[in-house]
Short mmCIF file of C-alpha atoms in Angstrom, two decimals:
data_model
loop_
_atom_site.label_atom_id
_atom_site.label_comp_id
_atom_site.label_asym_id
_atom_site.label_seq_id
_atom_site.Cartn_x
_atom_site.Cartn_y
_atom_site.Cartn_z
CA UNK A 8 -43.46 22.47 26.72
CA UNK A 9 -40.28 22.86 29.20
CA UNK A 10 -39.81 19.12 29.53
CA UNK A 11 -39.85 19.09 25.54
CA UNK A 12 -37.31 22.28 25.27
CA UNK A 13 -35.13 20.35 27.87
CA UNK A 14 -35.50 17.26 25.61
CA UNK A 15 -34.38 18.68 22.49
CA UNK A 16 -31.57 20.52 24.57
CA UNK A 17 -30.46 17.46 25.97
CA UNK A 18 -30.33 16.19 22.50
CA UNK A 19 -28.19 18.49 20.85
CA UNK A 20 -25.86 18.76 23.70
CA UNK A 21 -25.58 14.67 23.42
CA UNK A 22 -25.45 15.14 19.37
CA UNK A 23 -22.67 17.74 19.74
CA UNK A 24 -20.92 15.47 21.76
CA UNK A 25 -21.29 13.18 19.70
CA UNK A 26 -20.41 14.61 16.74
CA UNK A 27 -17.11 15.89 17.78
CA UNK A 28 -16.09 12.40 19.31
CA UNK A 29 -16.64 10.92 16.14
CA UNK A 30 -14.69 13.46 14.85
CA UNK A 31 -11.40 13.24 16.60
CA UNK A 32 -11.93 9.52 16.37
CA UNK A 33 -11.85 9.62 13.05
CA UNK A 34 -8.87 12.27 13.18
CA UNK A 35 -7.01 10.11 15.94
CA UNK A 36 -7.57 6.56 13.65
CA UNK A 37 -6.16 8.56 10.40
CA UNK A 38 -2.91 9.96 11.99
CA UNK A 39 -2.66 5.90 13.81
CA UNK A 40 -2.67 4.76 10.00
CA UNK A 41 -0.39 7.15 8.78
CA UNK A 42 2.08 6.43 11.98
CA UNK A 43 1.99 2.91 10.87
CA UNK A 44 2.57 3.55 7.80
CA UNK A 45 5.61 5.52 8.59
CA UNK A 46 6.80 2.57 10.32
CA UNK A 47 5.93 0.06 7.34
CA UNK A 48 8.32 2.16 4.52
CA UNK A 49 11.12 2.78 7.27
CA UNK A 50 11.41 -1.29 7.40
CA UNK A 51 11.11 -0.96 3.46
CA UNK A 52 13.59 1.32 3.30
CA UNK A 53 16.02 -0.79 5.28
CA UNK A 54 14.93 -3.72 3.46
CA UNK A 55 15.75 -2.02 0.28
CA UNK A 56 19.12 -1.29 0.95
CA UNK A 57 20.26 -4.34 2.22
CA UNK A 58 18.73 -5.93 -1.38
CA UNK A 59 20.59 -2.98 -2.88
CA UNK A 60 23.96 -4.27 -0.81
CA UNK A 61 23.31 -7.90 -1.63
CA UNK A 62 22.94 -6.64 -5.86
CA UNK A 63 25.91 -5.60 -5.65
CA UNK A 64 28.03 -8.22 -4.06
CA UNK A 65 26.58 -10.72 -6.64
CA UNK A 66 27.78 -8.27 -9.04
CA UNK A 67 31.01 -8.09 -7.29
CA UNK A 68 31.45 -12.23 -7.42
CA UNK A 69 29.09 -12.92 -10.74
CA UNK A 70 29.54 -9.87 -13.03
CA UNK A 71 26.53 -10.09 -14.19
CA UNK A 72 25.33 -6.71 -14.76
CA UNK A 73 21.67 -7.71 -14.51
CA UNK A 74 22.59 -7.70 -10.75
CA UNK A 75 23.69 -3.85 -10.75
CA UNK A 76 20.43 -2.62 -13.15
CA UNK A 77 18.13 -4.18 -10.45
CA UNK A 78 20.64 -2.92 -7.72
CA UNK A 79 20.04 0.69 -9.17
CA UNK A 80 16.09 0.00 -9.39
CA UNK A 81 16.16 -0.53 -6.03
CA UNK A 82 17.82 2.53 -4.87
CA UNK A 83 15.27 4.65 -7.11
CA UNK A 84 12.83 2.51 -5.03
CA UNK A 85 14.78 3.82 -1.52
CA UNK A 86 14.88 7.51 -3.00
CA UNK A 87 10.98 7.60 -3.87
CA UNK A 88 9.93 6.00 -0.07
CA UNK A 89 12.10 8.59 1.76
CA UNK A 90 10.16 11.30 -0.39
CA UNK A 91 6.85 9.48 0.42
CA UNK A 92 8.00 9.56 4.67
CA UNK A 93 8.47 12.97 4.42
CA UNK A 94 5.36 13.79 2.96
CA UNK A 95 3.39 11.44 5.20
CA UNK A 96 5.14 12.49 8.30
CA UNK A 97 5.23 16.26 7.80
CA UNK A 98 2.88 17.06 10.77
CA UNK A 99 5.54 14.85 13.03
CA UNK A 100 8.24 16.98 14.28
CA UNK A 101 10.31 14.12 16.01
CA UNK A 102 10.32 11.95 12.70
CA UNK A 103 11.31 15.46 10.59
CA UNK A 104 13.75 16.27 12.34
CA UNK A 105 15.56 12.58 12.23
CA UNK A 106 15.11 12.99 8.17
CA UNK A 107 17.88 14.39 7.34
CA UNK A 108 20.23 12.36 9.28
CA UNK A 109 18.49 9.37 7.83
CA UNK A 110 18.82 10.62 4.37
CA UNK A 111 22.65 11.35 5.01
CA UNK A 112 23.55 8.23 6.63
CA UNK A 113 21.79 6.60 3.35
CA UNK A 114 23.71 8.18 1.26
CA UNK A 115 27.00 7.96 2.76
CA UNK A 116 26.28 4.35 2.91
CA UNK A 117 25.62 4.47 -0.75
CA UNK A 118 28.79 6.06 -1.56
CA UNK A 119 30.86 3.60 -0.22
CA UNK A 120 28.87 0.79 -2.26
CA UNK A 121 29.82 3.21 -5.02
CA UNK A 122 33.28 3.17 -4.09
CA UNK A 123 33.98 -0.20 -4.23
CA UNK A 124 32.00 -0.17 -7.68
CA UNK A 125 34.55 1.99 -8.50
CA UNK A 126 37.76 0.06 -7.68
CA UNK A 127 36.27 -2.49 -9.13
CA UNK A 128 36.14 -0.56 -12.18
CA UNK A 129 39.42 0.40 -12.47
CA UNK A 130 41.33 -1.74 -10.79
CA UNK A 131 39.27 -5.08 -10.90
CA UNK A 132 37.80 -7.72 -8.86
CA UNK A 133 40.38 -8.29 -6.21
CA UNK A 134 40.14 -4.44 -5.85
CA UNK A 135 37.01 -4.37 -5.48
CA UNK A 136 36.85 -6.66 -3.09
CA UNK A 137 39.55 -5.49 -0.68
CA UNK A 138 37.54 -1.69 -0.85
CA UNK A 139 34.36 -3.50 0.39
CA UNK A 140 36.48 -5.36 3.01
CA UNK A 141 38.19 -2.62 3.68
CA UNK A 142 35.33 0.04 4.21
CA UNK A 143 33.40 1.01 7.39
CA UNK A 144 30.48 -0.19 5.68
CA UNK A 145 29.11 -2.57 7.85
CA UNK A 146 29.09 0.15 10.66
CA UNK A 147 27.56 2.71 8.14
CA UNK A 148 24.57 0.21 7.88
CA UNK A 149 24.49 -0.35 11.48
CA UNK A 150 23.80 3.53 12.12
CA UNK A 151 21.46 3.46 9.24
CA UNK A 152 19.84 0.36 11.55
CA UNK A 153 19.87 2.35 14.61
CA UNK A 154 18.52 5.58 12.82
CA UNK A 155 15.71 3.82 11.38
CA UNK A 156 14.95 1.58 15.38
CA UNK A 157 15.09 5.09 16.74
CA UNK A 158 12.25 6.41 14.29
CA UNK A 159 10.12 3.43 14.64
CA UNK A 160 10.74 3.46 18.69
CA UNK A 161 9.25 7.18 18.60
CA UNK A 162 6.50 6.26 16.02
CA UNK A 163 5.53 3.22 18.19
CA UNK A 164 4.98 5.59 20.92
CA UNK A 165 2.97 8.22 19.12
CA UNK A 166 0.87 4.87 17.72
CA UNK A 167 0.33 4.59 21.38
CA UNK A 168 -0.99 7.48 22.39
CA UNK A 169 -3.12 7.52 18.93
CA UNK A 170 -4.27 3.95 20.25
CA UNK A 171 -4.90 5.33 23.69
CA UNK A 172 -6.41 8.77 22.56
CA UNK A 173 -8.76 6.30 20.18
CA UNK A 174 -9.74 3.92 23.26
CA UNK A 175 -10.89 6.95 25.05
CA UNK A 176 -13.07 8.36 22.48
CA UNK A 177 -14.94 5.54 21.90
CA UNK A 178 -15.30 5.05 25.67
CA UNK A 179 -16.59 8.42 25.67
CA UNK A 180 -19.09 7.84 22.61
CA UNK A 181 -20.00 4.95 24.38
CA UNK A 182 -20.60 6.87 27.46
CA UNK A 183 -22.61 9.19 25.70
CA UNK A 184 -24.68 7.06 24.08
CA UNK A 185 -25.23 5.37 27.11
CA UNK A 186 -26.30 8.48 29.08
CA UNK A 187 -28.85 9.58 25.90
CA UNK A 188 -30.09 5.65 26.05
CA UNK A 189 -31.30 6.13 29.78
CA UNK A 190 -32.55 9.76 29.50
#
């Protein structure tokens, strides 16, 4: 009867190990795929503007207007994945906190595009052009660049750890299972 008590308590102490390994693997495997995801619509984002940059200079030397509809698609596109990141990163302080300064770079970026749309506007091609020639806007995209490196750097080493933390739990199940196997 004792060797059968210590059975079944070796048992649930090996299924409560169990259980919660699974457990934060599962946990550790969800927040890896939602890292990566992170990463995934900060390269869209940056992808997205540069298509967004490269509308508009075909507008600028084409005039086709075609090329400023899809360049305004494309920023609804940029405005809807920075509302997804926040949502998806909300339980990660470090990519929070860079957010804002992401979202303001963007849109400073933006409003230069929008001022050269402008002189163009008003004053006409060669206007136009000498405002985008003119502007900082190449540097404006460059800190946009390093904003969005910077997040991806600090998600690459959370994805990491998540990896890491993963590794270790299944070494642990493994472990455990082992230790049940010879018992």
């Amino acid at each position: 009867l004792a060797g059968f008590v210590l059975a079944v308590i070796v048992l649930a102490i090996i299924g409560g190990s169990l259980y919660r390994t699974t457990a934060r693997f599962i946990a550790t495997s969800e927040a890896l795929d939602r890292s990566q995801r992170a990463v995934n619509m900060l390269e869209g984002i940056y992808s997205l503007l540069n298509q967004a940059e490269s509308r508009q200079r075909a507008w600028l030397l084409l005039g086709d207007d075609v090329e400023l509809h899809t360049r305004s698609d494309v920023l609804v596109r940029v405005d809807a994945l920075l509302g997804e990141l926040e949502t998806l990163t909300a339980d990660m302080p470090a990519s929070q906190v860079r957010l804002p300064a992401l979202r303001s770079g963007i849109a400073i970026r933006l409003r230069m595009l929008d001022a050269v749309l402008d002189a163009y506007r008003r004053e006409g091609v060669e206007a136009g052009r000498r405002q985008l020639a003119a502007g900082s806007g190449r540097a404006e995209m460059e800190r946009v660049l390093a904003m969005i490196v910077a997040m991806q750097a600090e998600l690459g080493q959370q994805i990491a750890a998540e990896r890491q933390s993963a590794e270790r739990s299944a070494t642990r199940t493994l472990a455990i299972v082992l230790v049940a196997a010879v018992a």
